[in-house]
Amino acid sequence: IAPHGAMPIRRPGGKRVPFEYACTHHQNSQEGAALESHHSHFVFVDDGSTEKDAWGSEISTRFAIERCVSKRFDVPLVLICVEGGPGTVKTVLEFVAGGGPVLLL
């Protein structure tokens, strides 16, 4: 699950349009990051923000999906956190607020 606005893609006229993503070597930065080329499917969250402002916009949606899958298949959720930055703190807070246990390494 990734923020659509942080993907290194071209949007004709600034509009959001369906696109085909070609995994190429891209230098990751605050403005954007490449997708993992070994993954076959992605879920993008688009709140209209772009580049560095897009980071973190996917966190609440991701947690909602994880919570739904957890309930559907009756499996527990656990967040394992190894390093991170401001987005990681937001993820941990969202997870704790939802009642999930967090393991900080």
PDB file of C-alpha atoms in Angstrom:
ATOM      1  CA  ILE A   1       0.000   0.000   0.000  1.00  0.00           C
ATOM      2  CA  ALA A   2       1.578   3.237  -1.123  1.00  0.00           C
ATOM      3  CA  PRO A   3       0.670   6.922  -1.424  1.00  0.00           C
ATOM      4  CA  HIS A   4      -0.120   7.596  -5.080  1.00  0.00           C
ATOM      5  CA  GLY A   5       1.306  11.118  -4.922  1.00  0.00           C
ATOM      6  CA  ALA A   6       4.745   9.805  -3.950  1.00  0.00           C
ATOM      7  CA  MET A   7       5.099   7.592  -7.015  1.00  0.00           C
ATOM      8  CA  PRO A   8       7.526   8.805  -9.700  1.00  0.00           C
ATOM      9  CA  ILE A   9       4.941   8.928 -12.504  1.00  0.00           C
ATOM     10  CA  ARG A  10       3.894  11.577 -14.942  1.00  0.00           C
ATOM     11  CA  ARG A  11       0.337  12.851 -14.717  1.00  0.00           C
ATOM     12  CA  PRO A  12      -0.873  14.581 -17.887  1.00  0.00           C
ATOM     13  CA  GLY A  13      -2.113  18.023 -16.897  1.00  0.00           C
ATOM     14  CA  GLY A  14      -1.703  17.144 -13.232  1.00  0.00           C
ATOM     15  CA  LYS A  15      -4.772  14.873 -13.357  1.00  0.00           C
ATOM     16  CA  ARG A  16      -4.945  11.463 -11.751  1.00  0.00           C
ATOM     17  CA  VAL A  17      -5.414   8.857 -14.448  1.00  0.00           C
ATOM     18  CA  PRO A  18      -5.075   5.065 -14.624  1.00  0.00           C
ATOM     19  CA  PHE A  19      -1.515   4.214 -15.505  1.00  0.00           C
ATOM     20  CA  GLU A  20       0.852   1.359 -16.194  1.00  0.00           C
ATOM     21  CA  TYR A  21       3.903   1.532 -13.956  1.00  0.00           C
ATOM     22  CA  ALA A  22       7.247   0.447 -15.365  1.00  0.00           C
ATOM     23  CA  CYS A  23       9.617  -0.528 -12.565  1.00  0.00           C
ATOM     24  CA  THR A  24      12.850   1.262 -13.330  1.00  0.00           C
ATOM     25  CA  HIS A  25      15.792   2.218 -11.203  1.00  0.00           C
ATOM     26  CA  HIS A  26      14.754   5.359  -9.382  1.00  0.00           C
ATOM     27  CA  GLN A  27      16.606   7.155  -6.620  1.00  0.00           C
ATOM     28  CA  ASN A  28      14.316   7.146  -3.590  1.00  0.00           C
ATOM     29  CA  SER A  29      13.886  10.491  -1.833  1.00  0.00           C
ATOM     30  CA  GLN A  30      11.367  12.563   0.139  1.00  0.00           C
ATOM     31  CA  GLU A  31       9.716  13.475  -3.154  1.00  0.00           C
ATOM     32  CA  GLY A  32       9.077   9.903  -4.257  1.00  0.00           C
ATOM     33  CA  ALA A  33      10.121   6.282  -4.263  1.00  0.00           C
ATOM     34  CA  ALA A  34      10.127   3.419  -6.717  1.00  0.00           C
ATOM     35  CA  LEU A  35       7.922   0.395  -6.171  1.00  0.00           C
ATOM     36  CA  GLU A  36       9.432  -3.009  -5.429  1.00  0.00           C
ATOM     37  CA  SER A  37       9.947  -4.637  -8.826  1.00  0.00           C
ATOM     38  CA  HIS A  38       9.370  -8.155  -7.453  1.00  0.00           C
ATOM     39  CA  HIS A  39       5.797  -7.408  -6.355  1.00  0.00           C
ATOM     40  CA  SER A  40       2.941  -8.081  -8.750  1.00  0.00           C
ATOM     41  CA  HIS A  41       0.127  -5.961  -7.244  1.00  0.00           C
ATOM     42  CA  PHE A  42      -0.113  -2.628  -5.462  1.00  0.00           C
ATOM     43  CA  VAL A  43      -2.799  -0.617  -3.700  1.00  0.00           C
ATOM     44  CA  PHE A  44      -2.474   3.156  -4.056  1.00  0.00           C
ATOM     45  CA  VAL A  45      -4.073   5.656  -1.717  1.00  0.00           C
ATOM     46  CA  ASP A  46      -4.744   9.052  -3.272  1.00  0.00           C
ATOM     47  CA  ASP A  47      -5.767  11.991  -1.110  1.00  0.00           C
ATOM     48  CA  GLY A  48      -4.558  14.569  -3.650  1.00  0.00           C
ATOM     49  CA  SER A  49      -1.251  15.283  -1.941  1.00  0.00           C
ATOM     50  CA  THR A  50       1.990  14.943  -3.881  1.00  0.00           C
ATOM     51  CA  GLU A  51       5.673  14.286  -3.352  1.00  0.00           C
ATOM     52  CA  LYS A  52       6.840  14.669   0.268  1.00  0.00           C
ATOM     53  CA  ASP A  53       3.359  15.762   1.414  1.00  0.00           C
ATOM     54  CA  ALA A  54       1.952  12.406   0.250  1.00  0.00           C
ATOM     55  CA  TRP A  55       4.007  10.332   2.680  1.00  0.00           C
ATOM     56  CA  GLY A  56       1.791   9.027   5.474  1.00  0.00           C
ATOM     57  CA  SER A  57      -1.487   9.588   3.636  1.00  0.00           C
ATOM     58  CA  GLU A  58      -1.832   5.813   3.265  1.00  0.00           C
ATOM     59  CA  ILE A  59      -1.426   4.899   6.953  1.00  0.00           C
ATOM     60  CA  SER A  60      -5.057   4.986   8.130  1.00  0.00           C
ATOM     61  CA  THR A  61      -6.279   3.204   4.983  1.00  0.00           C
ATOM     62  CA  ARG A  62      -3.623   0.532   5.367  1.00  0.00           C
ATOM     63  CA  PHE A  63      -4.577  -0.056   9.001  1.00  0.00           C
ATOM     64  CA  ALA A  64      -8.285  -0.286   8.081  1.00  0.00           C
ATOM     65  CA  ILE A  65      -7.503  -2.938   5.456  1.00  0.00           C
ATOM     66  CA  GLU A  66      -5.259  -4.863   7.853  1.00  0.00           C
ATOM     67  CA  ARG A  67      -7.939  -4.756  10.562  1.00  0.00           C
ATOM     68  CA  CYS A  68     -10.576  -5.996   8.097  1.00  0.00           C
ATOM     69  CA  VAL A  69      -8.388  -8.919   6.944  1.00  0.00           C
ATOM     70  CA  SER A  70      -7.572  -9.752  10.567  1.00  0.00           C
ATOM     71  CA  LYS A  71     -11.252  -9.956  11.501  1.00  0.00           C
ATOM     72  CA  ARG A  72     -12.223 -11.821   8.334  1.00  0.00           C
ATOM     73  CA  PHE A  73      -9.659 -14.582   8.859  1.00  0.00           C
ATOM     74  CA  ASP A  74      -9.643 -14.421  12.673  1.00  0.00           C
ATOM     75  CA  VAL A  75      -5.909 -13.783  12.956  1.00  0.00           C
ATOM     76  CA  PRO A  76      -4.216 -11.349  15.345  1.00  0.00           C
ATOM     77  CA  LEU A  77      -2.500  -8.150  14.268  1.00  0.00           C
ATOM     78  CA  VAL A  78       0.962  -7.259  15.542  1.00  0.00           C
ATOM     79  CA  LEU A  79       3.077  -4.331  14.375  1.00  0.00           C
ATOM     80  CA  ILE A  80       6.824  -4.987  14.370  1.00  0.00           C
ATOM     81  CA  CYS A  81       8.800  -1.760  14.105  1.00  0.00           C
ATOM     82  CA  VAL A  82      12.484  -1.738  13.130  1.00  0.00           C
ATOM     83  CA  GLU A  83      13.835   1.807  12.696  1.00  0.00           C
ATOM     84  CA  GLY A  84      11.860   4.517  10.911  1.00  0.00           C
ATOM     85  CA  GLY A  85      11.064   8.185  10.959  1.00  0.00           C
ATOM     86  CA  PRO A  86       8.047  10.470  11.394  1.00  0.00           C
ATOM     87  CA  GLY A  87       5.849   8.220   9.242  1.00  0.00           C
ATOM     88  CA  THR A  88       6.737   5.257  11.429  1.00  0.00           C
ATOM     89  CA  VAL A  89       5.692   7.170  14.539  1.00  0.00           C
ATOM     90  CA  LYS A  90       2.336   7.949  12.883  1.00  0.00           C
ATOM     91  CA  THR A  91       1.934   4.263  11.971  1.00  0.00           C
ATOM     92  CA  VAL A  92       2.666   3.162  15.550  1.00  0.00           C
ATOM     93  CA  LEU A  93       0.211   5.724  16.988  1.00  0.00           C
ATOM     94  CA  GLU A  94      -2.538   4.630  14.559  1.00  0.00           C
ATOM     95  CA  PHE A  95      -1.934   0.986  15.440  1.00  0.00           C
ATOM     96  CA  VAL A  96      -1.932   1.575  19.222  1.00  0.00           C
ATOM     97  CA  ALA A  97      -5.075   3.724  18.969  1.00  0.00           C
ATOM     98  CA  GLY A  98      -6.747   0.774  17.224  1.00  0.00           C
ATOM     99  CA  GLY A  99      -5.848  -1.526  20.104  1.00  0.00           C
ATOM    100  CA  GLY A 100      -3.026  -3.430  18.404  1.00  0.00           C
ATOM    101  CA  PRO A 101       0.177  -4.554  20.127  1.00  0.00           C
ATOM    102  CA  VAL A 102       3.479  -3.094  18.897  1.00  0.00           C
ATOM    103  CA  LEU A 103       6.922  -4.676  19.135  1.00  0.00           C
ATOM    104  CA  LEU A 104       9.686  -2.050  18.935  1.00  0.00           C
ATOM    105  CA  LEU A 105      13.149  -3.340  18.071  1.00  0.00           C
TER     106      LEU A 105
END
